[in-house]
Amino acid sequence: MDTHSPALPQFGFDNSFSRQMEGCFVAWQAEAAQAPVLLQFNKALAEELGLDPVALNSEAGTAIFAGNQVPEGAAPLAQVYAGHQFGGFSPKLGDGRALLLGEVIDRHGKRRDIQLKGSGRTPFSRSGDGKAALGPVLREYLIGEAMHALGVPTTRALAAVATGETVYREIPLPGAVLTRVSASHLRVGTFQYFAARGEVEQVRALADYAIERHYPEVSGAENPYLAFLLAVANAQAVLVSKWMSLGFIHGVMNTDNMTISGETIDYGPCAFMDATSPQTVFSSIDTQGRYAYGNQPAVMAWNLARLAETLIPLVSDDKDQAVEILTEMVNTVPDTYEEHAIAATRAKLGLTSAAPDDVELVNELLAAMEQGGADFTLTFRRLSDAVRGDAVPVQNLFSGLTGINAWLERWRARLAQDDLAPETRAQQMDQVNPIYIPRNHKVEEALASAVEDGDMSAFTNLLGVVSDPCREADGQQDYAMPGPQASVPYQTFCGT
Ligand code: AMP
Ligand code: MG
């Protein structure tokens, strides 16, 4: 080790949560990692956060990302929360293997949390070891960055550090720490923790904090807490409509994994669907299919109902009246979702206007895709070829042509109602229908090579490809293709 220590990276922390939200966390320290190595560093994100990438991409930065050094101005803490997990309520979860280092104000003036995940045990660890394995850390890094590039609100990854330690799951695995950046780590489960304990004033303080941080525009509303619920519902509806438009399956939509900000969080057993089917489930623990692709909008609404319940005492002293008003609001969620979903799908189909039959048009396509075993991502992408005059690439994705041909005819008639030059339309479609998503077999390949051989090149290549998902590039055809049909369905495992 060097005898003189280099200047430590500066974050300029401004920690509103630790200042204002007493009772919602425990101040805590990370466990030091034995031999940290910085495997991945997100220079573009560091710049967006107003940080110095050179100072961070260093030994001093590595020590911070490993939890070995507390950066100046940080106030590390573990947050408390509860949550419905697969429908059953756990009254006390909390950050069992994560620590919020603090908050920074980014280049756009937005407040962002910087959190270590996998940094050791906390008072909320229960029987867990507080650690994370390298595979799941890299998976969260990769999918989060892909989602960001696809225009989906998401937490992001600033760094991934290998700890040099072994963590034990079913087998011994290399350990790692992820540095995660988010709009905040407030979850539906954060509200549930205090509501379940009858701590109404703490729920109010949380709601006031969340409004100030995420939805300041609702603070002037007649009833700010109702307006807050609607704002969260809208953000979640936007989010889930984006997931659905990309064939993304989160896999663990527990209320502790649902943010108040509307960002996707906690990439565990998530995956993108290949062949189209609403029943698609990848997670090995989701045996009932609760979080299947087609159930996601309904689960989102269910989770929002759990948030609404926590707000009952804030809405009115008359409980019956509060329940009535909140129920009415929760009942509007499916329509809000449908509005966002149809708007997203119209863009995918190259439609520039709205017609009453569009929902039916979309449903007919999805049915044909399901029946024809068509790849979700490529079907939408290849529709732009059809606009340019060649329907063969999209037809080739279907096992039989009757369904898709009938649909193409109907779609062409509908396109004729929207006056737009074919090439312009095709280009607009190519901007919303990605050619590259993190294909399951490519993700597995990249993680296996990083974990088993210590070789990060496949990961780096894949990260590069999915970071520019809509621009088709030479030499990358392989990344666009679904994996070889496995005899066993693809399964993902929780990142624990
Ligand atoms: P997750 O499945 O990552 O959303 O985590 C659900 C809950 O389990 C959270 O309270 C986590 O902090 C906790 N948890 C998950 N893995 C571990 C672990 N290895 N050690 C301690 N707590 C964990
Ligand atoms: Mg979680």
PDB file of N, CA and C in Angstrom, residues 33-119:
ATOM      1  N   ALA A  33     -14.456  -5.225   2.538  1.00  0.00           N
ATOM      2  CA  ALA A  33     -14.164  -6.340   1.631  1.00  0.00           C
ATOM      3  C   ALA A  33     -12.673  -6.649   1.690  1.00  0.00           C
ATOM      4  N   GLN A  34     -12.326  -7.951   1.528  1.00  0.00           N
ATOM      5  CA  GLN A  34     -10.926  -8.363   1.668  1.00  0.00           C
ATOM      6  C   GLN A  34     -10.012  -7.819   0.574  1.00  0.00           C
ATOM      7  N   ALA A  35     -10.415  -8.046  -0.659  1.00  0.00           N
ATOM      8  CA  ALA A  35      -9.530  -7.703  -1.788  1.00  0.00           C
ATOM      9  C   ALA A  35     -10.357  -7.141  -2.938  1.00  0.00           C
ATOM     10  N   PRO A  36     -10.866  -5.910  -2.772  1.00  0.00           N
ATOM     11  CA  PRO A  36     -11.778  -5.376  -3.787  1.00  0.00           C
ATOM     12  C   PRO A  36     -11.110  -5.073  -5.125  1.00  0.00           C
ATOM     13  N   VAL A  37     -11.828  -5.421  -6.183  1.00  0.00           N
ATOM     14  CA  VAL A  37     -11.377  -5.093  -7.545  1.00  0.00           C
ATOM     15  C   VAL A  37     -12.552  -4.442  -8.268  1.00  0.00           C
ATOM     16  N   LEU A  38     -12.299  -3.290  -8.855  1.00  0.00           N
ATOM     17  CA  LEU A  38     -13.346  -2.587  -9.600  1.00  0.00           C
ATOM     18  C   LEU A  38     -13.519  -3.264 -10.953  1.00  0.00           C
ATOM     19  N   LEU A  39     -14.671  -3.917 -11.155  1.00  0.00           N
ATOM     20  CA  LEU A  39     -14.888  -4.670 -12.392  1.00  0.00           C
ATOM     21  C   LEU A  39     -15.562  -3.829 -13.457  1.00  0.00           C
ATOM     22  N   GLN A  40     -16.417  -2.931 -13.029  1.00  0.00           N
ATOM     23  CA  GLN A  40     -17.189  -2.153 -13.983  1.00  0.00           C
ATOM     24  C   GLN A  40     -17.463  -0.789 -13.369  1.00  0.00           C
ATOM     25  N   PHE A  41     -17.247   0.245 -14.156  1.00  0.00           N
ATOM     26  CA  PHE A  41     -17.479   1.598 -13.675  1.00  0.00           C
ATOM     27  C   PHE A  41     -18.227   2.367 -14.750  1.00  0.00           C
ATOM     28  N   ASN A  42     -19.268   3.079 -14.361  1.00  0.00           N
ATOM     29  CA  ASN A  42     -20.158   3.757 -15.301  1.00  0.00           C
ATOM     30  C   ASN A  42     -19.772   5.237 -15.402  1.00  0.00           C
ATOM     31  N   LYS A  43     -18.862   5.510 -16.341  1.00  0.00           N
ATOM     32  CA  LYS A  43     -18.323   6.862 -16.472  1.00  0.00           C
ATOM     33  C   LYS A  43     -19.425   7.872 -16.843  1.00  0.00           C
ATOM     34  N   ALA A  44     -20.285   7.480 -17.788  1.00  0.00           N
ATOM     35  CA  ALA A  44     -21.331   8.415 -18.236  1.00  0.00           C
ATOM     36  C   ALA A  44     -22.266   8.777 -17.076  1.00  0.00           C
ATOM     37  N   LEU A  45     -22.605   7.781 -16.260  1.00  0.00           N
ATOM     38  CA  LEU A  45     -23.489   8.061 -15.121  1.00  0.00           C
ATOM     39  C   LEU A  45     -22.780   8.934 -14.094  1.00  0.00           C
ATOM     40  N   ALA A  46     -21.487   8.652 -13.846  1.00  0.00           N
ATOM     41  CA  ALA A  46     -20.725   9.487 -12.907  1.00  0.00           C
ATOM     42  C   ALA A  46     -20.773  10.945 -13.352  1.00  0.00           C
ATOM     43  N   GLU A  47     -20.609  11.158 -14.645  1.00  0.00           N
ATOM     44  CA  GLU A  47     -20.647  12.531 -15.170  1.00  0.00           C
ATOM     45  C   GLU A  47     -22.029  13.146 -14.995  1.00  0.00           C
ATOM     46  N   GLU A  48     -23.059  12.345 -15.271  1.00  0.00           N
ATOM     47  CA  GLU A  48     -24.428  12.843 -15.097  1.00  0.00           C
ATOM     48  C   GLU A  48     -24.679  13.248 -13.640  1.00  0.00           C
ATOM     49  N   LEU A  49     -24.026  12.535 -12.721  1.00  0.00           N
ATOM     50  CA  LEU A  49     -24.208  12.832 -11.296  1.00  0.00           C
ATOM     51  C   LEU A  49     -23.339  14.012 -10.841  1.00  0.00           C
ATOM     52  N   GLY A  50     -22.551  14.552 -11.773  1.00  0.00           N
ATOM     53  CA  GLY A  50     -21.671  15.669 -11.422  1.00  0.00           C
ATOM     54  C   GLY A  50     -20.438  15.226 -10.655  1.00  0.00           C
ATOM     55  N   LEU A  51     -20.094  13.926 -10.755  1.00  0.00           N
ATOM     56  CA  LEU A  51     -18.922  13.406 -10.042  1.00  0.00           C
ATOM     57  C   LEU A  51     -17.716  13.376 -10.980  1.00  0.00           C
ATOM     58  N   ASP A  52     -16.545  13.223 -10.392  1.00  0.00           N
ATOM     59  CA  ASP A  52     -15.316  13.199 -11.181  1.00  0.00           C
ATOM     60  C   ASP A  52     -14.968  11.744 -11.510  1.00  0.00           C
ATOM     61  N   PRO A  53     -15.158  11.324 -12.775  1.00  0.00           N
ATOM     62  CA  PRO A  53     -14.932   9.919 -13.120  1.00  0.00           C
ATOM     63  C   PRO A  53     -13.485   9.476 -12.900  1.00  0.00           C
ATOM     64  N   VAL A  54     -12.561  10.371 -13.102  1.00  0.00           N
ATOM     65  CA  VAL A  54     -11.152   9.983 -12.936  1.00  0.00           C
ATOM     66  C   VAL A  54     -10.854   9.695 -11.463  1.00  0.00           C
ATOM     67  N   ALA A  55     -11.353  10.565 -10.609  1.00  0.00           N
ATOM     68  CA  ALA A  55     -11.127  10.347  -9.173  1.00  0.00           C
ATOM     69  C   ALA A  55     -11.799   9.063  -8.690  1.00  0.00           C
ATOM     70  N   LEU A  56     -12.929   8.710  -9.288  1.00  0.00           N
ATOM     71  CA  LEU A  56     -13.669   7.527  -8.838  1.00  0.00           C
ATOM     72  C   LEU A  56     -13.127   6.227  -9.418  1.00  0.00           C
ATOM     73  N   ASN A  57     -12.646   6.283 -10.660  1.00  0.00           N
ATOM     74  CA  ASN A  57     -12.139   5.080 -11.319  1.00  0.00           C
ATOM     75  C   ASN A  57     -10.701   4.850 -10.870  1.00  0.00           C
ATOM     76  N   SER A  58     -10.541   4.568  -9.593  1.00  0.00           N
ATOM     77  CA  SER A  58      -9.231   4.571  -8.961  1.00  0.00           C
ATOM     78  C   SER A  58      -9.256   3.648  -7.751  1.00  0.00           C
ATOM     79  N   GLU A  59      -8.110   3.536  -7.097  1.00  0.00           N
ATOM     80  CA  GLU A  59      -8.052   2.738  -5.872  1.00  0.00           C
ATOM     81  C   GLU A  59      -8.957   3.335  -4.792  1.00  0.00           C
ATOM     82  N   ALA A  60      -8.944   4.660  -4.707  1.00  0.00           N
ATOM     83  CA  ALA A  60      -9.783   5.325  -3.693  1.00  0.00           C
ATOM     84  C   ALA A  60     -11.260   5.107  -3.996  1.00  0.00           C
ATOM     85  N   GLY A  61     -11.623   5.186  -5.285  1.00  0.00           N
ATOM     86  CA  GLY A  61     -13.010   4.943  -5.678  1.00  0.00           C
ATOM     87  C   GLY A  61     -13.405   3.510  -5.381  1.00  0.00           C
ATOM     88  N   THR A  62     -12.521   2.576  -5.694  1.00  0.00           N
ATOM     89  CA  THR A  62     -12.787   1.153  -5.444  1.00  0.00           C
ATOM     90  C   THR A  62     -13.053   0.914  -3.957  1.00  0.00           C
ATOM     91  N   ALA A  63     -12.249   1.555  -3.110  1.00  0.00           N
ATOM     92  CA  ALA A  63     -12.427   1.394  -1.656  1.00  0.00           C
ATOM     93  C   ALA A  63     -13.807   1.884  -1.225  1.00  0.00           C
ATOM     94  N   ILE A  64     -14.280   2.944  -1.846  1.00  0.00           N
ATOM     95  CA  ILE A  64     -15.620   3.462  -1.529  1.00  0.00           C
ATOM     96  C   ILE A  64     -16.697   2.508  -2.035  1.00  0.00           C
ATOM     97  N   PHE A  65     -16.565   2.061  -3.280  1.00  0.00           N
ATOM     98  CA  PHE A  65     -17.586   1.173  -3.877  1.00  0.00           C
ATOM     99  C   PHE A  65     -17.607  -0.200  -3.204  1.00  0.00           C
ATOM    100  N   ALA A  66     -16.534  -0.553  -2.522  1.00  0.00           N
ATOM    101  CA  ALA A  66     -16.481  -1.836  -1.806  1.00  0.00           C
ATOM    102  C   ALA A  66     -17.023  -1.708  -0.390  1.00  0.00           C
ATOM    103  N   GLY A  67     -17.199  -0.487   0.065  1.00  0.00           N
ATOM    104  CA  GLY A  67     -17.623  -0.259   1.441  1.00  0.00           C
ATOM    105  C   GLY A  67     -16.457  -0.198   2.410  1.00  0.00           C
ATOM    106  N   ASN A  68     -15.233  -0.149   1.900  1.00  0.00           N
ATOM    107  CA  ASN A  68     -14.052  -0.113   2.777  1.00  0.00           C
ATOM    108  C   ASN A  68     -13.714   1.292   3.261  1.00  0.00           C
ATOM    109  N   GLN A  69     -14.236   2.279   2.576  1.00  0.00           N
ATOM    110  CA  GLN A  69     -13.937   3.664   2.918  1.00  0.00           C
ATOM    111  C   GLN A  69     -15.246   4.442   2.870  1.00  0.00           C
ATOM    112  N   VAL A  70     -15.528   5.193   3.931  1.00  0.00           N
ATOM    113  CA  VAL A  70     -16.736   6.027   3.909  1.00  0.00           C
ATOM    114  C   VAL A  70     -16.368   7.363   3.284  1.00  0.00           C
ATOM    115  N   PRO A  71     -16.982   7.725   2.166  1.00  0.00           N
ATOM    116  CA  PRO A  71     -16.605   8.995   1.537  1.00  0.00           C
ATOM    117  C   PRO A  71     -17.045  10.188   2.390  1.00  0.00           C
ATOM    118  N   GLU A  72     -16.331  11.275   2.219  1.00  0.00           N
ATOM    119  CA  GLU A  72     -16.625  12.491   2.987  1.00  0.00           C
ATOM    120  C   GLU A  72     -18.080  12.926   2.774  1.00  0.00           C
ATOM    121  N   GLY A  73     -18.744  13.205   3.852  1.00  0.00           N
ATOM    122  CA  GLY A  73     -20.125  13.702   3.764  1.00  0.00           C
ATOM    123  C   GLY A  73     -21.182  12.611   3.693  1.00  0.00           C
ATOM    124  N   ALA A  74     -20.767  11.347   3.601  1.00  0.00           N
ATOM    125  CA  ALA A  74     -21.749  10.262   3.568  1.00  0.00           C
ATOM    126  C   ALA A  74     -22.307  10.033   4.961  1.00  0.00           C
ATOM    127  N   ALA A  75     -23.551   9.573   5.023  1.00  0.00           N
ATOM    128  CA  ALA A  75     -24.165   9.195   6.304  1.00  0.00           C
ATOM    129  C   ALA A  75     -24.795   7.827   6.090  1.00  0.00           C
ATOM    130  N   PRO A  76     -23.969   6.762   6.049  1.00  0.00           N
ATOM    131  CA  PRO A  76     -24.492   5.441   5.661  1.00  0.00           C
ATOM    132  C   PRO A  76     -25.606   4.970   6.588  1.00  0.00           C
ATOM    133  N   LEU A  77     -26.640   4.420   5.994  1.00  0.00           N
ATOM    134  CA  LEU A  77     -27.781   3.969   6.788  1.00  0.00           C
ATOM    135  C   LEU A  77     -28.512   2.835   6.077  1.00  0.00           C
ATOM    136  N   ALA A  78     -29.172   2.029   6.890  1.00  0.00           N
ATOM    137  CA  ALA A  78     -30.051   0.978   6.371  1.00  0.00           C
ATOM    138  C   ALA A  78     -31.485   1.420   6.589  1.00  0.00           C
ATOM    139  N   GLN A  79     -32.301   1.387   5.529  1.00  0.00           N
ATOM    140  CA  GLN A  79     -33.698   1.823   5.629  1.00  0.00           C
ATOM    141  C   GLN A  79     -34.578   0.662   6.084  1.00  0.00           C
ATOM    142  N   VAL A  80     -35.634   1.028   6.794  1.00  0.00           N
ATOM    143  CA  VAL A  80     -36.587   0.000   7.219  1.00  0.00           C
ATOM    144  C   VAL A  80     -37.788   0.021   6.272  1.00  0.00           C
ATOM    145  N   TYR A  81     -38.321  -1.132   5.972  1.00  0.00           N
ATOM    146  CA  TYR A  81     -39.567  -1.229   5.214  1.00  0.00           C
ATOM    147  C   TYR A  81     -40.202  -2.590   5.462  1.00  0.00           C
ATOM    148  N   ALA A  82     -41.455  -2.693   5.063  1.00  0.00           N
ATOM    149  CA  ALA A  82     -42.181  -3.964   5.137  1.00  0.00           C
ATOM    150  C   ALA A  82     -42.493  -4.385   3.708  1.00  0.00           C
ATOM    151  N   GLY A  83     -43.396  -5.336   3.528  1.00  0.00           N
ATOM    152  CA  GLY A  83     -43.795  -5.658   2.160  1.00  0.00           C
ATOM    153  C   GLY A  83     -44.631  -6.903   2.039  1.00  0.00           C
ATOM    154  N   HIS A  84     -45.515  -6.866   1.039  1.00  0.00           N
ATOM    155  CA  HIS A  84     -46.239  -8.079   0.660  1.00  0.00           C
ATOM    156  C   HIS A  84     -45.349  -8.854  -0.306  1.00  0.00           C
ATOM    157  N   GLN A  85     -44.939 -10.038   0.128  1.00  0.00           N
ATOM    158  CA  GLN A  85     -44.118 -10.883  -0.741  1.00  0.00           C
ATOM    159  C   GLN A  85     -44.982 -12.035  -1.224  1.00  0.00           C
ATOM    160  N   PHE A  86     -45.189 -12.100  -2.540  1.00  0.00           N
ATOM    161  CA  PHE A  86     -46.076 -13.110  -3.136  1.00  0.00           C
ATOM    162  C   PHE A  86     -47.430 -13.131  -2.416  1.00  0.00           C
ATOM    163  N   GLY A  87     -47.884 -11.942  -2.033  1.00  0.00           N
ATOM    164  CA  GLY A  87     -49.215 -11.819  -1.452  1.00  0.00           C
ATOM    165  C   GLY A  87     -49.258 -11.895   0.066  1.00  0.00           C
ATOM    166  N   GLY A  88     -48.220 -12.419   0.706  1.00  0.00           N
ATOM    167  CA  GLY A  88     -48.204 -12.525   2.170  1.00  0.00           C
ATOM    168  C   GLY A  88     -47.456 -11.342   2.769  1.00  0.00           C
ATOM    169  N   PHE A  89     -47.980 -10.795   3.868  1.00  0.00           N
ATOM    170  CA  PHE A  89     -47.369  -9.590   4.436  1.00  0.00           C
ATOM    171  C   PHE A  89     -46.224  -9.907   5.389  1.00  0.00           C
ATOM    172  N   SER A  90     -45.057  -9.311   5.134  1.00  0.00           N
ATOM    173  CA  SER A  90     -43.929  -9.385   6.068  1.00  0.00           C
ATOM    174  C   SER A  90     -43.810  -8.022   6.723  1.00  0.00           C
ATOM    175  N   PRO A  91     -44.092  -7.915   8.013  1.00  0.00           N
ATOM    176  CA  PRO A  91     -44.154  -6.596   8.657  1.00  0.00           C
ATOM    177  C   PRO A  91     -42.795  -5.912   8.785  1.00  0.00           C
ATOM    178  N   LYS A  92     -41.704  -6.692   8.700  1.00  0.00           N
ATOM    179  CA  LYS A  92     -40.391  -6.046   8.847  1.00  0.00           C
ATOM    180  C   LYS A  92     -39.369  -6.681   7.917  1.00  0.00           C
ATOM    181  N   LEU A  93     -38.998  -5.918   6.878  1.00  0.00           N
ATOM    182  CA  LEU A  93     -37.925  -6.358   5.980  1.00  0.00           C
ATOM    183  C   LEU A  93     -36.757  -5.396   6.164  1.00  0.00           C
ATOM    184  N   GLY A  94     -36.683  -4.371   5.346  1.00  0.00           N
ATOM    185  CA  GLY A  94     -35.600  -3.387   5.473  1.00  0.00           C
ATOM    186  C   GLY A  94     -34.374  -3.792   4.682  1.00  0.00           C
ATOM    187  N   ASP A  95     -33.413  -2.868   4.622  1.00  0.00           N
ATOM    188  CA  ASP A  95     -32.167  -3.114   3.875  1.00  0.00           C
ATOM    189  C   ASP A  95     -31.323  -4.149   4.609  1.00  0.00           C
ATOM    190  N   GLY A  96     -31.454  -5.399   4.190  1.00  0.00           N
ATOM    191  CA  GLY A  96     -30.707  -6.465   4.844  1.00  0.00           C
ATOM    192  C   GLY A  96     -29.314  -6.655   4.281  1.00  0.00           C
ATOM    193  N   ARG A  97     -29.073  -6.049   3.145  1.00  0.00           N
ATOM    194  CA  ARG A  97     -27.729  -6.160   2.560  1.00  0.00           C
ATOM    195  C   ARG A  97     -27.388  -4.929   1.735  1.00  0.00           C
ATOM    196  N   ALA A  98     -27.997  -3.805   2.108  1.00  0.00           N
ATOM    197  CA  ALA A  98     -27.745  -2.575   1.374  1.00  0.00           C
ATOM    198  C   ALA A  98     -27.565  -1.429   2.349  1.00  0.00           C
ATOM    199  N   LEU A  99     -26.844  -0.414   1.916  1.00  0.00           N
ATOM    200  CA  LEU A  99     -26.654   0.794   2.718  1.00  0.00           C
ATOM    201  C   LEU A  99     -26.777   2.003   1.816  1.00  0.00           C
ATOM    202  N   LEU A 100     -27.600   2.945   2.242  1.00  0.00           N
ATOM    203  CA  LEU A 100     -27.654   4.219   1.530  1.00  0.00           C
ATOM    204  C   LEU A 100     -26.448   5.042   1.979  1.00  0.00           C
ATOM    205  N   LEU A 101     -25.584   5.402   1.021  1.00  0.00           N
ATOM    206  CA  LEU A 101     -24.428   6.240   1.386  1.00  0.00           C
ATOM    207  C   LEU A 101     -24.872   7.685   1.573  1.00  0.00           C
ATOM    208  N   GLY A 102     -25.726   8.131   0.669  1.00  0.00           N
ATOM    209  CA  GLY A 102     -26.198   9.511   0.740  1.00  0.00           C
ATOM    210  C   GLY A 102     -26.826   9.921  -0.572  1.00  0.00           C
ATOM    211  N   GLU A 103     -27.132  11.216  -0.668  1.00  0.00           N
ATOM    212  CA  GLU A 103     -27.796  11.739  -1.866  1.00  0.00           C
ATOM    213  C   GLU A 103     -26.932  12.801  -2.513  1.00  0.00           C
ATOM    214  N   VAL A 104     -26.969  12.818  -3.843  1.00  0.00           N
ATOM    215  CA  VAL A 104     -26.300  13.885  -4.583  1.00  0.00           C
ATOM    216  C   VAL A 104     -27.324  14.562  -5.494  1.00  0.00           C
ATOM    217  N   ILE A 105     -27.047  15.793  -5.855  1.00  0.00           N
ATOM    218  CA  ILE A 105     -27.899  16.493  -6.822  1.00  0.00           C
ATOM    219  C   ILE A 105     -27.194  16.381  -8.169  1.00  0.00           C
ATOM    220  N   ASP A 106     -27.888  15.804  -9.138  1.00  0.00           N
ATOM    221  CA  ASP A 106     -27.229  15.546 -10.424  1.00  0.00           C
ATOM    222  C   ASP A 106     -27.197  16.790 -11.306  1.00  0.00           C
ATOM    223  N   ARG A 107     -26.637  16.639 -12.491  1.00  0.00           N
ATOM    224  CA  ARG A 107     -26.482  17.755 -13.443  1.00  0.00           C
ATOM    225  C   ARG A 107     -27.806  18.388 -13.845  1.00  0.00           C
ATOM    226  N   HIS A 108     -28.900  17.608 -13.730  1.00  0.00           N
ATOM    227  CA  HIS A 108     -30.212  18.164 -14.092  1.00  0.00           C
ATOM    228  C   HIS A 108     -30.939  18.722 -12.863  1.00  0.00           C
ATOM    229  N   GLY A 109     -30.223  18.784 -11.739  1.00  0.00           N
ATOM    230  CA  GLY A 109     -30.842  19.294 -10.515  1.00  0.00           C
ATOM    231  C   GLY A 109     -31.676  18.258  -9.788  1.00  0.00           C
ATOM    232  N   LYS A 110     -31.601  16.999 -10.238  1.00  0.00           N
ATOM    233  CA  LYS A 110     -32.398  15.924  -9.614  1.00  0.00           C
ATOM    234  C   LYS A 110     -31.639  15.277  -8.462  1.00  0.00           C
ATOM    235  N   ARG A 111     -32.347  15.039  -7.368  1.00  0.00           N
ATOM    236  CA  ARG A 111     -31.740  14.380  -6.204  1.00  0.00           C
ATOM    237  C   ARG A 111     -31.678  12.876  -6.446  1.00  0.00           C
ATOM    238  N   ARG A 112     -30.519  12.270  -6.281  1.00  0.00           N
ATOM    239  CA  ARG A 112     -30.355  10.828  -6.525  1.00  0.00           C
ATOM    240  C   ARG A 112     -29.690  10.165  -5.317  1.00  0.00           C
ATOM    241  N   ASP A 113     -30.194   8.988  -4.964  1.00  0.00           N
ATOM    242  CA  ASP A 113     -29.589   8.169  -3.898  1.00  0.00           C
ATOM    243  C   ASP A 113     -28.382   7.411  -4.442  1.00  0.00           C
ATOM    244  N   ILE A 114     -27.359   7.273  -3.627  1.00  0.00           N
ATOM    245  CA  ILE A 114     -26.253   6.377  -3.958  1.00  0.00           C
ATOM    246  C   ILE A 114     -26.201   5.310  -2.876  1.00  0.00           C
ATOM    247  N   GLN A 115     -26.361   4.054  -3.296  1.00  0.00           N
ATOM    248  CA  GLN A 115     -26.526   2.956  -2.350  1.00  0.00           C
ATOM    249  C   GLN A 115     -25.550   1.827  -2.673  1.00  0.00           C
ATOM    250  N   LEU A 116     -25.020   1.210  -1.642  1.00  0.00           N
ATOM    251  CA  LEU A 116     -24.224  -0.005  -1.834  1.00  0.00           C
ATOM    252  C   LEU A 116     -25.139  -1.206  -1.609  1.00  0.00           C
ATOM    253  N   LYS A 117     -25.049  -2.196  -2.485  1.00  0.00           N
ATOM    254  CA  LYS A 117     -25.864  -3.409  -2.320  1.00  0.00           C
ATOM    255  C   LYS A 117     -24.918  -4.605  -2.247  1.00  0.00           C
ATOM    256  N   GLY A 118     -24.989  -5.315  -1.120  1.00  0.00           N
ATOM    257  CA  GLY A 118     -24.085  -6.455  -0.916  1.00  0.00           C
ATOM    258  C   GLY A 118     -22.958  -6.117   0.045  1.00  0.00           C
ATOM    259  N   SER A 119     -23.179  -5.062   0.838  1.00  0.00           N
ATOM    260  CA  SER A 119     -22.100  -4.511   1.669  1.00  0.00           C
ATOM    261  C   SER A 119     -22.074  -5.059   3.096  1.00  0.00           C
TER     262      SER A 119
END
